[in-house]
PDB file of C-alpha atoms in Angstrom:
ATOM      1  CA  MET A   1      12.841   5.170  19.804  1.00  0.00           C
ATOM      2  CA  PRO A   2      13.398   7.889  17.050  1.00  0.00           C
ATOM      3  CA  ARG A   3      10.624   8.405  14.746  1.00  0.00           C
ATOM      4  CA  PHE A   4      12.663   7.454  11.563  1.00  0.00           C
ATOM      5  CA  LEU A   5      12.909   4.117  12.897  1.00  0.00           C
ATOM      6  CA  LEU A   6       9.252   3.753  13.578  1.00  0.00           C
ATOM      7  CA  LEU A   7       8.841   4.949   9.982  1.00  0.00           C
ATOM      8  CA  ALA A   8      11.048   2.353   8.455  1.00  0.00           C
ATOM      9  CA  ALA A   9      10.378  -0.635  10.621  1.00  0.00           C
ATOM     10  CA  LEU A  10       7.806  -3.237   9.192  1.00  0.00           C
ATOM     11  CA  VAL A  11       6.144  -4.362  12.552  1.00  0.00           C
ATOM     12  CA  MET A  12       4.581  -7.874  12.619  1.00  0.00           C
ATOM     13  CA  ALA A  13       2.505  -8.033  15.911  1.00  0.00           C
ATOM     14  CA  PRO A  14       0.608 -10.870  17.001  1.00  0.00           C
ATOM     15  CA  ALA A  15      -3.110 -10.099  17.007  1.00  0.00           C
ATOM     16  CA  ALA A  16      -6.417 -12.084  17.649  1.00  0.00           C
ATOM     17  CA  SER A  17      -7.662 -13.849  14.651  1.00  0.00           C
ATOM     18  CA  TRP A  18      -8.945 -10.929  12.529  1.00  0.00           C
ATOM     19  CA  ALA A  19     -10.197 -11.002   9.064  1.00  0.00           C
ATOM     20  CA  ASP A  20      -9.647  -9.105   5.932  1.00  0.00           C
ATOM     21  CA  SER A  21      -9.362  -5.462   6.989  1.00  0.00           C
ATOM     22  CA  ILE A  22      -7.342  -2.376   6.454  1.00  0.00           C
ATOM     23  CA  THR A  23      -7.307   0.111   9.360  1.00  0.00           C
ATOM     24  CA  ILE A  24      -6.780   3.533   8.110  1.00  0.00           C
ATOM     25  CA  PRO A  25      -7.915   7.208   9.510  1.00  0.00           C
ATOM     26  CA  LYS A  26     -11.231   8.052   8.450  1.00  0.00           C
ATOM     27  CA  LEU A  27      -9.994  11.662   7.302  1.00  0.00           C
ATOM     28  CA  VAL A  28      -6.197  12.314   6.281  1.00  0.00           C
ATOM     29  CA  ARG A  29      -4.519  15.843   5.996  1.00  0.00           C
ATOM     30  CA  PRO A  30      -1.231  16.799   4.370  1.00  0.00           C
ATOM     31  CA  THR A  31       1.956  17.092   6.527  1.00  0.00           C
ATOM     32  CA  PRO A  32       3.459  20.380   6.425  1.00  0.00           C
ATOM     33  CA  GLY A  33       5.681  19.341   3.454  1.00  0.00           C
ATOM     34  CA  GLY A  34       2.479  19.079   1.397  1.00  0.00           C
ATOM     35  CA  ASP A  35       2.179  15.135   1.006  1.00  0.00           C
ATOM     36  CA  TYR A  36      -0.463  12.764   2.830  1.00  0.00           C
ATOM     37  CA  VAL A  37       1.393  10.233   4.711  1.00  0.00           C
ATOM     38  CA  LEU A  38      -0.802   7.450   5.833  1.00  0.00           C
ATOM     39  CA  ARG A  39       0.274   4.862   8.291  1.00  0.00           C
ATOM     40  CA  SER A  40      -2.020   1.895   7.969  1.00  0.00           C
ATOM     41  CA  HIS A  41      -1.983  -2.105   8.728  1.00  0.00           C
ATOM     42  CA  MET A  42      -3.506  -4.886   6.912  1.00  0.00           C
ATOM     43  CA  VAL A  43      -4.956  -8.115   8.186  1.00  0.00           C
ATOM     44  CA  THR A  44      -5.835 -11.000   5.917  1.00  0.00           C
ATOM     45  CA  THR A  45      -7.848 -14.105   6.725  1.00  0.00           C
ATOM     46  CA  ASN A  46      -5.408 -16.266   5.166  1.00  0.00           C
ATOM     47  CA  SER A  47      -1.590 -16.167   4.437  1.00  0.00           C
ATOM     48  CA  VAL A  48      -1.237 -14.366   1.274  1.00  0.00           C
ATOM     49  CA  THR A  49       2.114 -14.322  -0.539  1.00  0.00           C
ATOM     50  CA  ASP A  50       2.791 -10.891  -2.813  1.00  0.00           C
ATOM     51  CA  LEU A  51      -0.153  -9.156  -1.415  1.00  0.00           C
ATOM     52  CA  GLN A  52      -0.500  -5.664  -3.273  1.00  0.00           C
ATOM     53  CA  TYR A  53      -2.008  -2.536  -2.309  1.00  0.00           C
ATOM     54  CA  ASP A  54      -2.727   1.070  -3.486  1.00  0.00           C
ATOM     55  CA  VAL A  55      -4.779   4.050  -3.161  1.00  0.00           C
ATOM     56  CA  PHE A  56      -7.466   4.573  -5.845  1.00  0.00           C
ATOM     57  CA  ARG A  57      -9.781   7.675  -6.475  1.00  0.00           C
ATOM     58  CA  ILE A  58     -13.386   7.276  -6.016  1.00  0.00           C
ATOM     59  CA  GLY A  59     -15.824   8.714  -8.571  1.00  0.00           C
ATOM     60  CA  ALA A  60     -18.652  10.785  -8.387  1.00  0.00           C
ATOM     61  CA  ASP A  61     -20.748   7.564  -8.597  1.00  0.00           C
ATOM     62  CA  GLY A  62     -19.101   5.604  -5.980  1.00  0.00           C
ATOM     63  CA  ARG A  63     -16.936   3.784  -8.264  1.00  0.00           C
ATOM     64  CA  VAL A  64     -13.410   2.750  -7.635  1.00  0.00           C
ATOM     65  CA  GLY A  65     -11.281   4.666 -10.355  1.00  0.00           C
ATOM     66  CA  ASP A  66      -7.763   4.938 -11.103  1.00  0.00           C
ATOM     67  CA  ALA A  67      -4.772   4.568  -8.742  1.00  0.00           C
ATOM     68  CA  ILE A  68      -3.192   7.949  -7.730  1.00  0.00           C
ATOM     69  CA  PRO A  69      -0.004   8.666  -9.605  1.00  0.00           C
ATOM     70  CA  GLY A  70       3.164   9.039  -8.006  1.00  0.00           C
ATOM     71  CA  THR A  71       2.053   7.310  -4.615  1.00  0.00           C
ATOM     72  CA  THR A  72       4.969   5.925  -2.543  1.00  0.00           C
ATOM     73  CA  LEU A  73       4.217   2.414  -1.043  1.00  0.00           C
ATOM     74  CA  ARG A  74       6.413   1.291   1.562  1.00  0.00           C
ATOM     75  CA  PRO A  75       7.092  -1.755   1.097  1.00  0.00           C
ATOM     76  CA  GLY A  76       5.907  -2.223  -2.395  1.00  0.00           C
ATOM     77  CA  ARG A  77       4.393  -5.910  -1.756  1.00  0.00           C
ATOM     78  CA  ILE A  78       3.817  -7.812   1.099  1.00  0.00           C
ATOM     79  CA  THR A  79       3.264 -11.249   2.292  1.00  0.00           C
ATOM     80  CA  THR A  80       1.010 -11.769   5.071  1.00  0.00           C
ATOM     81  CA  ARG A  81       0.580 -14.499   7.740  1.00  0.00           C
ATOM     82  CA  ALA A  82      -3.357 -15.160   8.520  1.00  0.00           C
ATOM     83  CA  GLY A  83      -4.430 -12.914  11.392  1.00  0.00           C
ATOM     84  CA  VAL A  84      -1.191 -10.780  11.598  1.00  0.00           C
ATOM     85  CA  ARG A  85      -1.030  -7.218  11.195  1.00  0.00           C
ATOM     86  CA  SER A  86       1.091  -6.114   8.622  1.00  0.00           C
ATOM     87  CA  ASN A  87       2.344  -2.109   8.832  1.00  0.00           C
ATOM     88  CA  VAL A  88       2.600  -0.475   5.924  1.00  0.00           C
ATOM     89  CA  LEU A  89       3.556   3.281   4.771  1.00  0.00           C
ATOM     90  CA  VAL A  90       1.750   5.254   2.008  1.00  0.00           C
ATOM     91  CA  VAL A  91       2.647   8.626   1.033  1.00  0.00           C
ATOM     92  CA  ILE A  92       0.202  10.423  -1.529  1.00  0.00           C
ATOM     93  CA  PRO A  93       1.879  13.342  -3.362  1.00  0.00           C
ATOM     94  CA  GLY A  94       0.063  16.658  -2.280  1.00  0.00           C
ATOM     95  CA  ALA A  95      -0.377  17.817  -5.775  1.00  0.00           C
ATOM     96  CA  GLU A  96      -2.721  15.051  -6.487  1.00  0.00           C
ATOM     97  CA  ILE A  97      -5.269  16.156  -3.904  1.00  0.00           C
ATOM     98  CA  LYS A  98      -6.561  19.900  -4.923  1.00  0.00           C
ATOM     99  CA  ASN A  99      -9.702  19.630  -2.807  1.00  0.00           C
ATOM    100  CA  GLU A 100     -11.548  17.171  -0.523  1.00  0.00           C
ATOM    101  CA  GLN A 101     -12.212  13.779  -2.122  1.00  0.00           C
ATOM    102  CA  LEU A 102     -13.022  10.364  -1.228  1.00  0.00           C
ATOM    103  CA  LEU A 103     -10.417   7.795  -1.756  1.00  0.00           C
ATOM    104  CA  ALA A 104      -9.940   3.887  -1.269  1.00  0.00           C
ATOM    105  CA  ALA A 105      -6.973   2.157   0.023  1.00  0.00           C
ATOM    106  CA  CYS A 106      -7.379  -1.511  -1.535  1.00  0.00           C
ATOM    107  CA  MET A 107      -5.285  -4.651  -1.199  1.00  0.00           C
ATOM    108  CA  TRP A 108      -5.538  -7.667  -3.757  1.00  0.00           C
ATOM    109  CA  ALA A 109      -3.632 -11.027  -4.486  1.00  0.00           C
ATOM    110  CA  GLU A 110      -3.466 -11.813  -8.130  1.00  0.00           C
ATOM    111  CA  PRO A 111      -5.511 -15.075  -8.951  1.00  0.00           C
ATOM    112  CA  PRO A 112      -3.910 -18.247  -9.659  1.00  0.00           C
ATOM    113  CA  LYS A 113      -2.608 -18.291 -13.521  1.00  0.00           C
ATOM    114  CA  PRO A 114      -4.982 -20.180 -15.633  1.00  0.00           C
ATOM    115  CA  ASN A 115      -4.301 -23.140 -17.728  1.00  0.00           C
ATOM    116  CA  PRO A 116      -2.970 -21.668 -20.992  1.00  0.00           C
ATOM    117  CA  SER A 117      -4.687 -24.247 -23.071  1.00  0.00           C
ATOM    118  CA  VAL A 118      -8.281 -23.929 -21.838  1.00  0.00           C
ATOM    119  CA  SER A 119     -10.595 -20.954 -22.108  1.00  0.00           C
ATOM    120  CA  SER A 120     -11.508 -19.723 -18.709  1.00  0.00           C
ATOM    121  CA  PHE A 121     -11.895 -16.845 -16.494  1.00  0.00           C
ATOM    122  CA  SER A 122     -10.249 -16.393 -13.322  1.00  0.00           C
ATOM    123  CA  ALA A 123     -11.954 -14.990 -10.332  1.00  0.00           C
ATOM    124  CA  GLY A 124     -10.108 -12.536  -7.897  1.00  0.00           C
ATOM    125  CA  PHE A 125     -11.260 -10.499  -4.708  1.00  0.00           C
ATOM    126  CA  ARG A 126     -10.311  -6.945  -3.693  1.00  0.00           C
ATOM    127  CA  TYR A 127     -10.841  -5.265  -0.461  1.00  0.00           C
ATOM    128  CA  CYS A 128     -10.800  -1.623  -0.246  1.00  0.00           C
ATOM    129  CA  LYS A 129     -11.228   0.358   2.806  1.00  0.00           C
ATOM    130  CA  LEU A 130     -12.823   4.340   2.027  1.00  0.00           C
ATOM    131  CA  PHE A 131     -11.189   7.336   3.346  1.00  0.00           C
ATOM    132  CA  THR A 132     -11.117  11.069   2.994  1.00  0.00           C
ATOM    133  CA  ALA A 133      -8.443  13.091   1.889  1.00  0.00           C
ATOM    134  CA  LYS A 134      -8.771  16.838   2.503  1.00  0.00           C
ATOM    135  CA  PRO A 135      -6.343  19.788   1.960  1.00  0.00           C
TER     136      PRO A 135
ATOM    137  CA  MET B   1      -4.351 -14.455  83.685  1.00  0.00           C
ATOM    138  CA  TYR B   2      -3.228 -10.931  82.435  1.00  0.00           C
ATOM    139  CA  ARG B   3       0.483 -12.347  82.208  1.00  0.00           C
ATOM    140  CA  LEU B   4      -0.808 -15.346  80.239  1.00  0.00           C
ATOM    141  CA  ALA B   5      -2.696 -13.160  77.620  1.00  0.00           C
ATOM    142  CA  LEU B   6       0.610 -11.109  77.221  1.00  0.00           C
ATOM    143  CA  VAL B   7       2.652 -14.122  76.388  1.00  0.00           C
ATOM    144  CA  ALA B   8      -0.105 -15.534  74.028  1.00  0.00           C
ATOM    145  CA  GLY B   9      -0.237 -12.224  72.249  1.00  0.00           C
ATOM    146  CA  ALA B  10       3.651 -12.041  71.900  1.00  0.00           C
ATOM    147  CA  ALA B  11       3.647 -15.628  70.627  1.00  0.00           C
ATOM    148  CA  LEU B  12       1.249 -14.916  68.093  1.00  0.00           C
ATOM    149  CA  LEU B  13       2.701 -11.845  66.815  1.00  0.00           C
ATOM    150  CA  ALA B  14       6.057 -13.445  66.383  1.00  0.00           C
ATOM    151  CA  ALA B  15       4.179 -16.206  64.227  1.00  0.00           C
ATOM    152  CA  GLN B  16       2.780 -13.616  61.943  1.00  0.00           C
ATOM    153  CA  PRO B  17       4.908 -13.452  58.546  1.00  0.00           C
ATOM    154  CA  ALA B  18       6.973 -10.064  58.407  1.00  0.00           C
ATOM    155  CA  SER B  19       4.376  -8.685  55.708  1.00  0.00           C
ATOM    156  CA  ALA B  20       1.054 -10.318  55.462  1.00  0.00           C
ATOM    157  CA  GLN B  21      -0.809  -8.554  52.966  1.00  0.00           C
ATOM    158  CA  LEU B  22      -3.143  -9.214  49.935  1.00  0.00           C
ATOM    159  CA  ALA B  23      -1.050  -8.880  46.750  1.00  0.00           C
ATOM    160  CA  SER B  24      -2.794  -8.158  43.682  1.00  0.00           C
ATOM    161  CA  GLN B  25      -2.130  -7.158  40.216  1.00  0.00           C
ATOM    162  CA  SER B  26      -4.328  -6.122  37.319  1.00  0.00           C
ATOM    163  CA  THR B  27      -3.951  -5.329  33.520  1.00  0.00           C
ATOM    164  CA  VAL B  28      -6.285  -3.830  31.099  1.00  0.00           C
ATOM    165  CA  PHE B  29      -6.980  -5.736  27.935  1.00  0.00           C
ATOM    166  CA  ASP B  30      -8.117  -3.351  24.822  1.00  0.00           C
ATOM    167  CA  GLY B  31      -8.184  -3.973  21.032  1.00  0.00           C
ATOM    168  CA  GLN B  32      -9.714  -2.956  17.839  1.00  0.00           C
ATOM    169  CA  VAL B  33     -11.521  -4.223  15.046  1.00  0.00           C
ATOM    170  CA  GLY B  34     -11.546  -2.682  11.665  1.00  0.00           C
ATOM    171  CA  ALA B  35     -14.301  -2.768   9.141  1.00  0.00           C
ATOM    172  CA  ILE B  36     -14.081  -6.207   8.035  1.00  0.00           C
ATOM    173  CA  CYS B  37     -15.089  -7.739   4.653  1.00  0.00           C
ATOM    174  CA  ARG B  38     -13.733 -11.133   3.943  1.00  0.00           C
ATOM    175  CA  VAL B  39     -14.730 -14.058   1.752  1.00  0.00           C
ATOM    176  CA  GLY B  40     -17.438 -16.238   3.281  1.00  0.00           C
ATOM    177  CA  THR B  41     -17.930 -19.204   0.572  1.00  0.00           C
ATOM    178  CA  PRO B  42     -14.902 -18.880  -1.598  1.00  0.00           C
ATOM    179  CA  ILE B  43     -15.515 -18.395  -5.390  1.00  0.00           C
ATOM    180  CA  GLN B  44     -13.650 -20.961  -7.573  1.00  0.00           C
ATOM    181  CA  ALA B  45     -10.489 -19.728  -8.963  1.00  0.00           C
ATOM    182  CA  ASN B  46     -10.989 -20.632 -12.562  1.00  0.00           C
ATOM    183  CA  THR B  47     -14.406 -21.101 -14.343  1.00  0.00           C
ATOM    184  CA  PRO B  48     -14.036 -22.605 -17.921  1.00  0.00           C
ATOM    185  CA  LEU B  49     -15.883 -21.112 -20.757  1.00  0.00           C
ATOM    186  CA  ALA B  50     -17.988 -23.098 -23.152  1.00  0.00           C
ATOM    187  CA  PHE B  51     -18.864 -22.235 -26.826  1.00  0.00           C
ATOM    188  CA  VAL B  52     -22.794 -21.713 -26.961  1.00  0.00           C
ATOM    189  CA  ASN B  53     -24.828 -19.758 -29.267  1.00  0.00           C
ATOM    190  CA  ASP B  54     -21.875 -18.518 -31.207  1.00  0.00           C
ATOM    191  CA  ALA B  55     -20.189 -17.131 -27.767  1.00  0.00           C
ATOM    192  CA  LEU B  56     -17.960 -18.271 -25.090  1.00  0.00           C
ATOM    193  CA  SER B  57     -19.658 -18.319 -21.835  1.00  0.00           C
ATOM    194  CA  GLY B  58     -19.424 -19.448 -18.363  1.00  0.00           C
ATOM    195  CA  ALA B  59     -20.789 -18.929 -14.768  1.00  0.00           C
ATOM    196  CA  THR B  60     -19.415 -19.505 -11.342  1.00  0.00           C
ATOM    197  CA  GLY B  61     -20.886 -21.433  -8.428  1.00  0.00           C
ATOM    198  CA  ALA B  62     -21.910 -19.648  -5.400  1.00  0.00           C
ATOM    199  CA  PHE B  63     -19.976 -17.599  -3.421  1.00  0.00           C
ATOM    200  CA  SER B  64     -20.183 -15.156  -0.599  1.00  0.00           C
ATOM    201  CA  PHE B  65     -18.884 -12.347   1.708  1.00  0.00           C
ATOM    202  CA  GLU B  66     -19.225 -11.606   5.259  1.00  0.00           C
ATOM    203  CA  SER B  67     -18.830  -8.120   6.849  1.00  0.00           C
ATOM    204  CA  ASN B  68     -19.394  -6.403   9.884  1.00  0.00           C
ATOM    205  CA  GLY B  69     -20.797  -3.303   8.666  1.00  0.00           C
ATOM    206  CA  PRO B  70     -22.285  -1.636   5.611  1.00  0.00           C
ATOM    207  CA  VAL B  71     -20.146  -2.387   2.318  1.00  0.00           C
ATOM    208  CA  SER B  72     -20.586  -2.250  -1.378  1.00  0.00           C
ATOM    209  CA  LEU B  73     -19.611  -4.382  -4.052  1.00  0.00           C
ATOM    210  CA  GLN B  74     -18.429  -3.451  -7.359  1.00  0.00           C
ATOM    211  CA  LEU B  75     -17.182  -5.452 -10.675  1.00  0.00           C
ATOM    212  CA  ARG B  76     -13.768  -4.351 -11.640  1.00  0.00           C
ATOM    213  CA  GLN B  77     -13.056  -3.554 -15.453  1.00  0.00           C
ATOM    214  CA  VAL B  78     -12.610  -6.974 -17.195  1.00  0.00           C
ATOM    215  CA  GLN B  79      -8.957  -7.829 -17.515  1.00  0.00           C
ATOM    216  CA  ILE B  80      -8.444  -9.600 -20.867  1.00  0.00           C
ATOM    217  CA  ASN B  81      -5.277 -11.969 -20.078  1.00  0.00           C
ATOM    218  CA  ALA B  82      -5.443 -13.941 -23.311  1.00  0.00           C
ATOM    219  CA  SER B  83      -7.287 -13.798 -26.711  1.00  0.00           C
ATOM    220  CA  PRO B  84      -6.769 -14.583 -30.456  1.00  0.00           C
ATOM    221  CA  ASN B  85      -5.353 -11.905 -32.992  1.00  0.00           C
ATOM    222  CA  GLY B  86      -8.287  -9.937 -34.398  1.00  0.00           C
ATOM    223  CA  THR B  87     -10.567 -10.094 -31.398  1.00  0.00           C
ATOM    224  CA  ALA B  88      -9.746  -6.504 -29.900  1.00  0.00           C
ATOM    225  CA  ASN B  89     -13.373  -5.528 -30.952  1.00  0.00           C
ATOM    226  CA  TYR B  90     -14.868  -8.302 -28.814  1.00  0.00           C
ATOM    227  CA  THR B  91     -17.425  -7.459 -25.974  1.00  0.00           C
ATOM    228  CA  TYR B  92     -16.778  -9.227 -22.586  1.00  0.00           C
ATOM    229  CA  ASP B  93     -19.665  -8.895 -20.624  1.00  0.00           C
ATOM    230  CA  LEU B  94     -19.227  -9.875 -16.861  1.00  0.00           C
ATOM    231  CA  GLY B  95     -22.224  -9.917 -14.686  1.00  0.00           C
ATOM    232  CA  LEU B  96     -22.695 -10.060 -10.713  1.00  0.00           C
ATOM    233  CA  ASN B  97     -25.895 -12.053  -9.943  1.00  0.00           C
ATOM    234  CA  VAL B  98     -27.619 -13.446  -7.063  1.00  0.00           C
ATOM    235  CA  HIS B  99     -27.016 -17.041  -7.228  1.00  0.00           C
ATOM    236  CA  ASN B 100     -29.507 -18.701  -9.287  1.00  0.00           C
ATOM    237  CA  GLY B 101     -31.245 -15.437  -9.726  1.00  0.00           C
ATOM    238  CA  ALA B 102     -31.101 -12.022 -11.472  1.00  0.00           C
ATOM    239  CA  ARG B 103     -28.261  -9.653 -12.431  1.00  0.00           C
ATOM    240  CA  ILE B 104     -27.285  -7.324  -9.983  1.00  0.00           C
ATOM    241  CA  THR B 105     -24.513  -5.174 -11.949  1.00  0.00           C
ATOM    242  CA  GLY B 106     -22.473  -5.826 -14.930  1.00  0.00           C
ATOM    243  CA  ALA B 107     -18.772  -4.710 -16.140  1.00  0.00           C
ATOM    244  CA  THR B 108     -17.130  -5.043 -19.325  1.00  0.00           C
ATOM    245  CA  GLN B 109     -13.619  -4.826 -20.582  1.00  0.00           C
ATOM    246  CA  ALA B 110     -14.343  -0.885 -21.107  1.00  0.00           C
ATOM    247  CA  GLY B 111     -15.324  -0.067 -17.495  1.00  0.00           C
ATOM    248  CA  ALA B 112     -16.071  -1.014 -13.876  1.00  0.00           C
ATOM    249  CA  SER B 113     -19.920  -1.639 -13.068  1.00  0.00           C
ATOM    250  CA  ALA B 114     -21.902   0.357 -10.461  1.00  0.00           C
ATOM    251  CA  VAL B 115     -21.273   0.179  -6.929  1.00  0.00           C
ATOM    252  CA  ILE B 116     -24.169  -1.757  -5.265  1.00  0.00           C
ATOM    253  CA  PRO B 117     -24.576  -0.968  -1.534  1.00  0.00           C
ATOM    254  CA  TYR B 118     -25.420  -3.077   1.232  1.00  0.00           C
ATOM    255  CA  ALA B 119     -26.498  -1.042   4.112  1.00  0.00           C
ATOM    256  CA  ASN B 120     -26.773  -4.012   6.482  1.00  0.00           C
ATOM    257  CA  GLY B 121     -23.740  -5.655   5.394  1.00  0.00           C
ATOM    258  CA  LEU B 122     -23.122  -8.956   4.086  1.00  0.00           C
ATOM    259  CA  ALA B 123     -23.545 -12.506   5.442  1.00  0.00           C
ATOM    260  CA  VAL B 124     -21.990 -15.817   4.714  1.00  0.00           C
ATOM    261  CA  ASN B 125     -25.387 -17.137   3.171  1.00  0.00           C
ATOM    262  CA  ASP B 126     -25.837 -13.975   0.772  1.00  0.00           C
ATOM    263  CA  ASN B 127     -24.807 -16.131  -2.197  1.00  0.00           C
ATOM    264  CA  PHE B 128     -23.677 -14.435  -5.230  1.00  0.00           C
ATOM    265  CA  ALA B 129     -22.383 -15.658  -8.621  1.00  0.00           C
ATOM    266  CA  MET B 130     -20.831 -14.294 -11.676  1.00  0.00           C
ATOM    267  CA  ASP B 131     -21.118 -15.099 -15.311  1.00  0.00           C
ATOM    268  CA  LEU B 132     -19.072 -13.952 -18.278  1.00  0.00           C
ATOM    269  CA  THR B 133     -19.653 -14.098 -22.024  1.00  0.00           C
ATOM    270  CA  ILE B 134     -17.434 -13.141 -24.541  1.00  0.00           C
ATOM    271  CA  SER B 135     -19.205 -12.214 -28.001  1.00  0.00           C
ATOM    272  CA  PRO B 136     -17.865 -11.171 -31.359  1.00  0.00           C
ATOM    273  CA  PRO B 137     -19.460  -8.674 -33.405  1.00  0.00           C
ATOM    274  CA  GLN B 138     -22.840  -9.470 -34.709  1.00  0.00           C
ATOM    275  CA  GLY B 139     -22.812 -11.745 -37.710  1.00  0.00           C
ATOM    276  CA  THR B 140     -19.324 -13.151 -37.306  1.00  0.00           C
ATOM    277  CA  LEU B 141     -17.877 -16.362 -36.114  1.00  0.00           C
ATOM    278  CA  MET B 142     -15.463 -16.262 -32.854  1.00  0.00           C
ATOM    279  CA  ALA B 143     -11.894 -16.637 -33.837  1.00  0.00           C
ATOM    280  CA  GLN B 144     -10.105 -19.815 -32.981  1.00  0.00           C
ATOM    281  CA  GLY B 145      -7.821 -19.668 -29.900  1.00  0.00           C
ATOM    282  CA  VAL B 146      -7.785 -19.364 -26.333  1.00  0.00           C
ATOM    283  CA  TYR B 147      -9.576 -16.921 -24.309  1.00  0.00           C
ATOM    284  CA  ASN B 148      -8.788 -15.857 -20.828  1.00  0.00           C
ATOM    285  CA  ALA B 149      -9.852 -13.083 -18.549  1.00  0.00           C
ATOM    286  CA  THR B 150      -9.811 -12.063 -15.187  1.00  0.00           C
ATOM    287  CA  ALA B 151     -12.974 -10.922 -13.203  1.00  0.00           C
ATOM    288  CA  THR B 152     -12.356  -9.496  -9.857  1.00  0.00           C
ATOM    289  CA  VAL B 153     -15.102  -8.233  -6.919  1.00  0.00           C
ATOM    290  CA  ASP B 154     -14.339  -5.158  -5.132  1.00  0.00           C
ATOM    291  CA  CYS B 155     -15.606  -5.124  -1.401  1.00  0.00           C
ATOM    292  CA  LEU B 156     -15.911  -1.583  -0.249  1.00  0.00           C
ATOM    293  CA  ALA B 157     -15.831  -1.122   3.363  1.00  0.00           C
ATOM    294  CA  GLN B 158     -16.987   2.287   4.914  1.00  0.00           C
TER     295      GLN B 158
END
């Protein structure tokens, strides 16, 4: 199958019953073009509509920091089925990675909208998988 | 006798199927399990805030995660969804606690919490809780209106 078709396809493959997980290489290096191309797949315990994901920098203190500007996500948001693997393609601009650094690929869904007439706080959950980008 | 054995042997050979052989097939099952961190006991989606001691505060019930390897937990920067006018200088103090126990780490609307490592991973009975207190500057009364914020826990898998 031509490589461009593999990159463009969103493959939904049946899998065993998995839990929240992102599979991504532990170490990624730039392509000859200079950008970092990640082929990853995500699994959620429950079916999720409008699952978001992105790549974030990890600070020296281990905290998840800001998202990396200019990162391309294909597709932008995904709707998952419980236990079914969703493939995504992430392209990080090479100019954003000047030296070896720890990054996190995270996925999350927005919590339900609160009752607008009652003071409350909403709780969310975000799963992050750490990996290293090395020029 | 010899002739009888020859005839019997020929009859036996004729009765054999053309290709009598043991047929077998095999396949290899393989798979992969990634680094998992999933919700064990779910947290309530919305927690009411009550006006107590001149501040708005509330706390969740128990929630938990489970993982198949070492993970770290972090509270994200508090996201303010709704607040009355004139409350930009209020403090949103979010805490991650052991359920019915001590505070583990805290975050505010200004930044995320420290990262708390769990080298042995997390189990479904490792119960946590979150609490949020919204406070005005000292000596002022809270502005009237609806306040809403989002508190998110990150689970970082190695």
